[in-house]
């Protein structure tokens, strides 16, 4: 292996830049040539290959987003699109790819290797943290801290006005971010797709809190709850609004909604995400050099591990019921 490519794909996540930096610098250290590819899989088709040197990744470890930019690429969903990508990758003299992205990007990477025999090593990066065989994905820790910071601010105004706030957190199918941030932020109720709460449960808890003198209430809801997001993204309506209306009617108190939205993807990556991204990015290069096939780098119990993409996709981390129960107990 003499030349490798690196790209970021799918939803962006803070820490992707630290991973790109580690791929480029570890690759060069290991005597490889490293080509950056802009705009994810789309770039493999549109030929956005460019040589990267150590200086190309200077001054990016602390920046959110991705300097290689990212994209969603429909062409890559078809075998013909992946064949075109493989032809261009070969023409560019690239012997293996590091793909930094979420589960969708990993599915694309796996097919590229299976169908076209292009070696791929994936680095899991998604604020949803919904990939198996790694304790954490790049971006999750930063996003969690961003949510907590926002809830701290909402809490100040909620207390002053004695209001209920429904806060919608990102997470289409999984509620990891909502659960972790909800526990850390001391939310009264956590509503996630894996275990939606009934309106009666939520209101009973609110009334119990007000009786004992609580001045504010924060309900954290994952965006995927109740909405058929995957099937009809354009028509998706936030469940948070109907939930707030129902709560307001039932408990007779003013209820406001905050959709945290894309601010959860932004910001400087946390120390944890920078370290995770640096370790996994460098590891992915080593995995390609070791001749691993269809592989993903991960961190389990603080140790670097590698696993097949297939297993990582098949074994999504299970909901932590103990944390959910604890969040409930602590906010009673
Ligand atoms: P993420 O990687 O953040 O989960 P997406 O699910 O949007 O983001 O996937 C990013 C890109 O990966 C898609 O635009 C597409 O090019 C590719 N991709 C996703 N799913 C598949 C699939 N099943 N087969 C082939 N390529 C896929």
Tab-separated table of C-alpha atoms and ligand atoms in Angstrom:
chain	number	residue	atom	x	y	z
A	1	UNK	CA	0.000	0.000	0.000
A	2	UNK	CA	1.535	3.287	-1.147
A	3	UNK	CA	-1.271	5.816	-1.368
A	4	UNK	CA	-4.447	6.110	0.687
A	5	UNK	CA	-7.468	8.398	0.514
A	6	UNK	CA	-9.441	9.976	3.346
A	7	UNK	CA	-12.975	11.377	3.300
A	8	UNK	CA	-15.730	12.452	5.700
A	9	UNK	CA	-19.284	11.435	4.867
A	10	UNK	CA	-22.891	11.803	6.066
A	11	UNK	CA	-23.791	13.956	9.066
A	12	UNK	CA	-20.879	16.042	10.332
A	13	UNK	CA	-19.666	15.570	13.889
A	14	UNK	CA	-17.267	17.668	15.990
A	15	UNK	CA	-13.912	15.906	16.068
A	16	UNK	CA	-13.891	14.862	12.404
A	17	UNK	CA	-11.034	17.307	11.801
A	18	UNK	CA	-8.937	15.738	14.531
A	19	UNK	CA	-9.486	12.369	12.826
A	20	UNK	CA	-8.478	13.737	9.400
A	21	UNK	CA	-5.337	15.209	10.955
A	22	UNK	CA	-4.427	11.864	12.521
A	23	UNK	CA	-4.991	9.971	9.246
A	24	UNK	CA	-2.827	12.406	7.278
A	25	UNK	CA	0.000	12.648	9.780
A	26	UNK	CA	0.148	8.982	10.750
A	27	UNK	CA	-0.084	8.052	7.067
A	28	UNK	CA	2.855	10.293	6.151
A	29	UNK	CA	4.802	9.040	9.192
A	30	UNK	CA	4.254	5.486	7.901
A	31	UNK	CA	5.603	6.532	4.449
A	32	UNK	CA	2.252	6.679	2.683
A	33	UNK	CA	0.996	9.343	0.361
A	34	UNK	CA	-2.339	10.684	1.579
A	35	UNK	CA	-5.025	12.067	-0.728
A	36	UNK	CA	-7.880	14.087	0.692
A	37	UNK	CA	-11.273	13.670	-0.980
A	38	UNK	CA	-13.754	16.533	-0.601
A	39	UNK	CA	-17.524	16.068	-0.170
A	40	UNK	CA	-17.569	12.445	0.930
A	41	UNK	CA	-18.523	9.701	-1.510
A	42	UNK	CA	-19.656	12.346	-3.988
A	43	UNK	CA	-16.023	13.429	-4.250
A	44	UNK	CA	-14.918	9.922	-5.235
A	45	UNK	CA	-17.278	10.203	-8.218
A	46	UNK	CA	-16.603	13.877	-8.990
A	47	UNK	CA	-12.832	13.485	-8.635
A	48	UNK	CA	-12.065	15.900	-5.805
A	49	UNK	CA	-8.786	14.108	-4.973
A	50	UNK	CA	-5.928	16.266	-3.753
A	51	UNK	CA	-2.619	15.512	-2.121
A	52	UNK	CA	-2.349	16.350	1.574
A	53	UNK	CA	0.843	17.138	3.456
A	54	UNK	CA	1.484	17.603	7.171
A	55	UNK	CA	0.743	21.322	6.828
A	56	UNK	CA	-2.637	20.636	5.175
A	57	UNK	CA	-4.023	19.658	8.559
A	58	UNK	CA	-2.318	22.354	10.635
A	59	UNK	CA	-4.528	24.356	12.968
A	60	UNK	CA	-7.632	22.160	12.644
A	61	UNK	CA	-7.568	19.889	15.724
A	62	UNK	CA	-9.740	22.317	17.672
A	63	UNK	CA	-12.255	23.146	14.937
A	64	UNK	CA	-15.745	21.744	14.568
A	65	UNK	CA	-17.132	20.596	11.214
A	66	UNK	CA	-14.850	19.008	8.642
A	67	UNK	CA	-12.267	20.720	6.425
A	68	UNK	CA	-12.860	18.013	3.792
A	69	UNK	CA	-16.558	18.887	3.899
A	70	UNK	CA	-19.212	16.236	3.787
A	71	UNK	CA	-22.164	15.316	1.618
A	72	UNK	CA	-24.925	12.847	1.121
A	73	UNK	CA	-24.491	11.040	-2.183
A	74	UNK	CA	-27.430	9.232	-3.799
A	75	UNK	CA	-25.282	7.875	-6.657
A	76	UNK	CA	-23.436	5.777	-4.107
A	77	UNK	CA	-26.630	3.885	-3.276
A	78	UNK	CA	-26.464	2.071	-6.626
A	79	UNK	CA	-23.866	-0.509	-7.737
A	80	UNK	CA	-23.246	1.597	-10.869
A	81	UNK	CA	-22.367	4.636	-8.756
A	82	UNK	CA	-19.998	2.606	-6.592
A	83	UNK	CA	-18.374	1.111	-9.734
A	84	UNK	CA	-17.772	4.626	-11.062
A	85	UNK	CA	-16.281	5.634	-7.714
A	86	UNK	CA	-13.990	2.577	-7.712
A	87	UNK	CA	-12.778	3.324	-11.228
A	88	UNK	CA	-11.869	6.882	-10.234
A	89	UNK	CA	-10.246	5.748	-6.980
A	90	UNK	CA	-8.021	3.330	-8.939
A	91	UNK	CA	-7.208	5.980	-11.551
A	92	UNK	CA	-6.078	8.257	-8.721
A	93	UNK	CA	-3.686	5.478	-7.653
A	94	UNK	CA	-5.379	5.057	-4.278
A	95	UNK	CA	-4.862	1.626	-2.656
A	96	UNK	CA	-7.164	2.029	0.364
A	97	UNK	CA	-9.627	4.452	1.924
A	98	UNK	CA	-10.254	5.781	5.409
A	99	UNK	CA	-13.924	6.700	5.736
A	100	UNK	CA	-14.986	8.883	8.630
A	101	UNK	CA	-18.762	8.869	9.146
A	102	UNK	CA	-21.847	7.264	10.642
A	103	UNK	CA	-23.668	4.008	9.993
A	104	UNK	CA	-24.864	5.013	6.495
A	105	UNK	CA	-21.334	5.851	5.398
A	106	UNK	CA	-20.117	2.574	6.839
A	107	UNK	CA	-22.742	0.667	4.795
A	108	UNK	CA	-21.502	2.411	1.652
A	109	UNK	CA	-17.882	1.632	2.577
A	110	UNK	CA	-18.672	-2.022	3.138
A	111	UNK	CA	-20.357	-2.334	-0.279
A	112	UNK	CA	-17.448	-0.576	-1.973
A	113	UNK	CA	-15.055	-3.145	-0.582
A	114	UNK	CA	-17.335	-6.151	-1.219
A	115	UNK	CA	-18.196	-5.237	-4.792
A	116	UNK	CA	-15.079	-3.435	-5.940
A	117	UNK	CA	-12.322	-4.824	-3.749
A	118	UNK	CA	-11.179	-1.406	-2.539
A	119	UNK	CA	-9.826	-1.820	1.025
A	120	UNK	CA	-11.689	0.397	3.510
A	121	UNK	CA	-11.153	1.270	7.169
A	122	UNK	CA	-13.920	3.193	8.934
A	123	UNK	CA	-13.796	5.653	11.803
A	124	UNK	CA	-17.203	5.944	13.521
A	125	UNK	CA	-18.243	9.589	13.772
A	126	UNK	CA	-21.803	10.492	14.702
A	127	UNK	CA	-23.381	12.490	17.488
A	128	UNK	CA	-26.088	9.775	17.653
A	129	UNK	CA	-23.511	7.266	18.982
A	130	UNK	CA	-25.525	4.470	17.376
A	131	UNK	CA	-22.702	2.238	16.132
A	132	UNK	CA	-21.822	-1.076	17.772
A	133	UNK	CA	-18.407	-2.402	18.863
A	134	UNK	CA	-17.189	0.952	20.100
A	135	UNK	CA	-18.133	2.619	23.369
A	136	UNK	CA	-18.210	6.048	21.782
A	137	UNK	CA	-18.322	7.629	18.347
A	138	UNK	CA	-16.602	10.903	17.492
A	139	UNK	CA	-18.823	13.905	18.206
A	140	UNK	CA	-21.076	12.384	20.852
A	141	UNK	CA	-19.234	13.848	23.841
A	142	UNK	CA	-19.100	17.353	22.359
A	143	UNK	CA	-22.776	17.258	21.347
A	144	UNK	CA	-23.728	16.072	24.823
A	145	UNK	CA	-21.888	19.015	26.375
A	146	UNK	CA	-23.510	21.402	23.916
A	147	UNK	CA	-26.958	20.114	24.894
A	148	UNK	CA	-26.153	20.417	28.591
A	149	UNK	CA	-24.903	23.965	28.113
A	150	UNK	CA	-28.125	24.883	26.304
A	151	UNK	CA	-30.290	23.260	28.988
A	152	UNK	CA	-28.412	25.145	31.728
A	153	UNK	CA	-29.415	28.388	30.033
A	154	UNK	CA	-32.992	27.272	29.462
A	155	UNK	CA	-33.195	26.284	33.133
A	156	UNK	CA	-32.341	29.850	34.229
A	157	UNK	CA	-35.262	31.320	32.372
A	158	UNK	CA	-37.533	28.355	33.185
A	159	UNK	CA	-36.933	28.926	36.912
A	160	UNK	CA	-37.511	32.682	36.682
A	161	UNK	CA	-40.869	32.243	34.983
A	162	UNK	CA	-41.796	28.914	36.588
A	163	UNK	CA	-42.296	27.398	33.163
A	164	UNK	CA	-42.134	23.973	31.684
A	165	UNK	CA	-39.752	23.551	28.746
A	166	UNK	CA	-39.835	20.735	26.220
A	167	UNK	CA	-36.362	20.461	24.686
A	168	UNK	CA	-35.948	18.489	21.476
A	169	UNK	CA	-32.582	16.795	21.080
A	170	UNK	CA	-31.171	15.216	17.885
A	171	UNK	CA	-31.558	11.456	17.477
A	172	UNK	CA	-33.681	10.034	14.698
A	173	UNK	CA	-33.982	6.448	15.794
A	174	UNK	CA	-31.967	6.265	18.962
A	175	UNK	CA	-32.062	8.277	22.144
A	176	UNK	CA	-28.458	7.969	23.379
A	177	UNK	CA	-27.788	11.687	23.208
A	178	UNK	CA	-31.103	12.542	24.889
A	179	UNK	CA	-30.581	9.977	27.633
A	180	UNK	CA	-26.993	10.923	28.471
A	181	UNK	CA	-27.603	14.663	28.242
A	182	UNK	CA	-30.898	14.263	30.120
A	183	UNK	CA	-29.187	12.526	33.027
A	184	UNK	CA	-26.380	15.092	33.101
A	185	UNK	CA	-28.771	18.039	32.819
A	186	UNK	CA	-31.167	16.738	35.479
A	187	UNK	CA	-34.195	16.587	33.178
A	188	UNK	CA	-37.531	15.741	34.803
A	189	UNK	CA	-38.535	13.388	32.010
A	190	UNK	CA	-36.602	11.782	29.169
A	191	UNK	CA	-38.630	10.688	26.168
A	192	UNK	CA	-36.764	8.507	23.669
A	193	UNK	CA	-37.774	6.232	20.786
A	194	UNK	CA	-36.573	3.134	22.632
A	195	UNK	CA	-38.951	3.825	25.517
A	196	UNK	CA	-41.521	6.556	24.922
A	197	UNK	CA	-43.370	7.777	28.025
A	198	UNK	CA	-47.114	8.334	28.129
A	199	UNK	CA	-48.416	11.867	28.555
A	200	UNK	CA	-49.961	10.762	31.867
A	201	UNK	CA	-46.567	9.585	33.180
A	202	UNK	CA	-44.995	12.906	32.230
A	203	UNK	CA	-47.774	15.011	33.759
A	204	UNK	CA	-47.956	12.977	36.962
A	205	UNK	CA	-44.287	13.591	37.503
A	206	UNK	CA	-44.619	17.289	36.728
A	207	UNK	CA	-47.442	17.706	39.247
A	208	UNK	CA	-45.487	15.800	41.876
A	209	UNK	CA	-42.560	18.176	41.301
A	210	UNK	CA	-44.666	21.332	41.496
A	211	UNK	CA	-46.267	20.078	44.751
A	212	UNK	CA	-42.875	19.822	46.341
A	213	UNK	CA	-42.011	23.330	45.183
A	214	UNK	CA	-40.084	22.854	41.952
A	215	UNK	CA	-39.794	26.076	40.006
A	216	UNK	CA	-38.973	24.687	36.589
A	217	UNK	CA	-39.334	21.516	34.599
A	218	UNK	CA	-37.319	20.297	31.664
A	219	UNK	CA	-38.652	17.497	29.471
A	220	UNK	CA	-36.081	16.193	27.003
A	221	UNK	CA	-37.392	14.538	23.873
A	222	UNK	CA	-35.444	12.799	21.111
A	223	UNK	CA	-36.481	14.085	17.688
A	224	UNK	CA	-37.336	10.581	16.461
A	225	UNK	CA	-40.086	10.038	19.013
A	226	UNK	CA	-43.432	9.625	17.321
A	227	UNK	CA	-42.331	10.973	13.939
A	228	UNK	CA	-41.833	8.715	10.942
A	229	UNK	CA	-38.613	10.534	10.212
A	230	UNK	CA	-36.950	7.892	8.052
A	231	UNK	CA	-39.922	7.402	5.777
A	232	UNK	CA	-40.958	10.990	5.336
A	233	UNK	CA	-38.259	13.383	6.300
A	234	UNK	CA	-39.803	16.409	4.603
A	235	UNK	CA	-43.151	16.053	6.315
A	236	UNK	CA	-41.607	15.370	9.691
A	237	UNK	CA	-43.282	17.366	12.429
A	238	UNK	CA	-41.601	17.698	15.746
A	239	UNK	CA	-43.376	15.704	18.421
A	240	UNK	CA	-42.185	18.328	20.902
A	241	UNK	CA	-44.931	20.781	19.916
A	242	UNK	CA	-47.849	18.396	20.330
A	243	UNK	CA	-46.324	17.122	23.544
A	244	UNK	CA	-46.054	20.679	24.898
A	245	UNK	CA	-49.670	21.393	23.987
A	246	UNK	CA	-50.872	18.228	25.718
A	247	UNK	CA	-48.831	19.000	28.834
A	248	UNK	CA	-50.022	22.578	28.955
A	249	UNK	CA	-53.664	21.470	28.700
A	250	UNK	CA	-53.298	18.737	31.302
A	251	UNK	CA	-51.321	20.579	34.004
A	252	UNK	CA	-52.565	24.095	33.240
A	253	UNK	CA	-49.133	25.691	33.045
A	254	UNK	CA	-47.319	27.535	30.302
A	255	UNK	CA	-45.111	25.173	28.329
A	256	UNK	CA	-42.477	26.279	25.825
A	257	UNK	CA	-40.628	24.317	23.158
A	258	UNK	CA	-36.969	24.583	22.181
A	259	UNK	CA	-35.668	22.660	19.181
A	260	UNK	CA	-31.922	22.582	19.658
A	261	UNK	CA	-31.414	21.550	16.026
A	262	UNK	CA	-28.133	21.949	14.208
A	263	UNK	CA	-26.335	23.849	16.931
A	264	UNK	CA	-25.817	20.373	18.429
A	265	UNK	CA	-23.474	19.490	15.567
A	266	UNK	CA	-21.290	22.568	15.894
A	267	UNK	CA	-18.623	23.886	18.209
A	268	UNK	CA	-15.084	23.045	19.175
A	269	UNK	CA	-14.643	19.346	19.879
A	270	UNK	CA	-14.203	18.373	23.518
A	271	UNK	CA	-10.894	16.969	24.757
A	272	UNK	CA	-12.466	13.499	24.800
A	273	UNK	CA	-13.543	13.751	21.169
A	274	UNK	CA	-10.159	15.059	20.056
A	275	UNK	CA	-8.375	12.186	21.761
A	276	UNK	CA	-10.849	9.592	20.486
A	277	UNK	CA	-10.619	10.978	16.937
A	278	UNK	CA	-6.814	11.141	16.985
A	279	UNK	CA	-6.529	7.562	18.222
A	280	UNK	CA	-9.094	6.045	15.877
A	281	UNK	CA	-7.936	8.054	12.835
A	282	UNK	CA	-4.328	6.911	13.262
A	283	UNK	CA	-5.500	3.361	14.012
A	284	UNK	CA	-7.519	3.203	10.776
A	285	UNK	CA	-4.319	3.851	8.797
A	286	UNK	CA	-2.539	1.068	10.673
A	287	UNK	CA	-5.456	-1.280	9.957
A	288	UNK	CA	-5.186	-0.609	6.219
A	289	UNK	CA	-1.435	-1.198	6.370
A	290	UNK	CA	-2.016	-4.477	8.220
A	291	UNK	CA	-4.223	-5.643	5.332
A	292	UNK	CA	-7.462	-5.733	7.354
A	293	UNK	CA	-10.629	-5.999	5.264
A	294	UNK	CA	-13.921	-4.112	5.743
A	295	UNK	CA	-12.775	-2.976	9.135
A	296	UNK	CA	-13.803	-0.350	11.705
A	297	UNK	CA	-11.656	1.136	14.432
A	298	UNK	CA	-13.291	1.440	17.839
A	299	UNK	CA	-12.519	2.083	21.476
A	300	UNK	CA	-13.826	-0.344	24.092
A	301	UNK	CA	-12.941	0.141	27.777
A	302	UNK	CA	-10.443	2.821	26.672
A	303	UNK	CA	-8.551	0.331	24.475
A	304	UNK	CA	-8.324	0.523	20.682
A	305	UNK	CA	-10.054	-2.423	19.043
A	306	UNK	CA	-10.916	-3.324	15.481
A	307	UNK	CA	-13.968	-5.099	14.232
A	308	UNK	CA	-15.692	-5.921	10.952
A	309	UNK	CA	-18.041	-3.238	9.654
A	310	UNK	CA	-20.694	-5.938	9.452
A	311	UNK	CA	-20.607	-6.640	13.196
A	312	UNK	CA	-20.420	-2.961	14.117
A	313	UNK	CA	-23.594	-2.330	12.101
A	314	UNK	CA	-25.363	-5.436	13.363
A	315	UNK	CA	-24.664	-4.817	17.037
A	316	UNK	CA	-25.946	-1.373	17.887
A	317	UNK	CA	-25.337	-0.561	21.534
A	318	UNK	CA	-28.295	-1.431	23.742
A	319	UNK	CA	-30.244	1.177	25.693
A	320	UNK	CA	-28.762	1.631	29.135
A	321	UNK	CA	-31.827	0.913	31.294
A	322	UNK	CA	-29.975	1.564	34.540
A	323	UNK	CA	-29.192	5.124	33.381
A	324	UNK	CA	-32.776	5.720	32.346
A	325	UNK	CA	-34.064	4.479	35.696
A	326	UNK	CA	-31.468	6.561	37.540
A	327	UNK	CA	-32.411	9.720	35.635
A	328	UNK	CA	-36.004	9.127	36.754
A	329	UNK	CA	-35.118	8.497	40.419
A	330	UNK	CA	-32.813	11.503	40.689
A	331	UNK	CA	-35.353	13.901	39.267
A	332	UNK	CA	-38.282	12.879	41.506
B	1	LIG	P1	-24.228	8.850	8.183
B	1	LIG	O1	-22.979	8.276	7.634
B	1	LIG	O2	-23.991	10.037	9.031
B	1	LIG	O3	-25.093	7.786	8.826
B	1	LIG	P2	-26.022	8.867	5.861
B	1	LIG	O4	-26.881	7.765	6.371
B	1	LIG	O5	-26.677	10.017	5.201
B	1	LIG	O6	-25.070	9.476	6.967
B	1	LIG	O7	-25.016	8.209	4.800
B	1	LIG	C1	-24.037	8.997	4.132
B	1	LIG	C2	-23.840	8.500	2.725
B	1	LIG	O8	-23.414	7.128	2.753
B	1	LIG	C3	-25.096	8.477	1.862
B	1	LIG	O9	-25.365	9.744	1.268
B	1	LIG	C4	-24.726	7.479	0.807
B	1	LIG	O10	-23.861	8.041	-0.156
B	1	LIG	C5	-23.933	6.442	1.617
B	1	LIG	N1	-24.827	5.357	2.054
B	1	LIG	C6	-25.703	5.368	3.086
B	1	LIG	N2	-26.387	4.211	3.165
B	1	LIG	C7	-25.936	3.445	2.145
B	1	LIG	C8	-26.258	2.134	1.660
B	1	LIG	N3	-27.182	1.381	2.267
B	1	LIG	N4	-25.584	1.688	0.588
B	1	LIG	C9	-24.648	2.441	-0.013
B	1	LIG	N5	-24.301	3.674	0.371
B	1	LIG	C10	-24.928	4.176	1.440
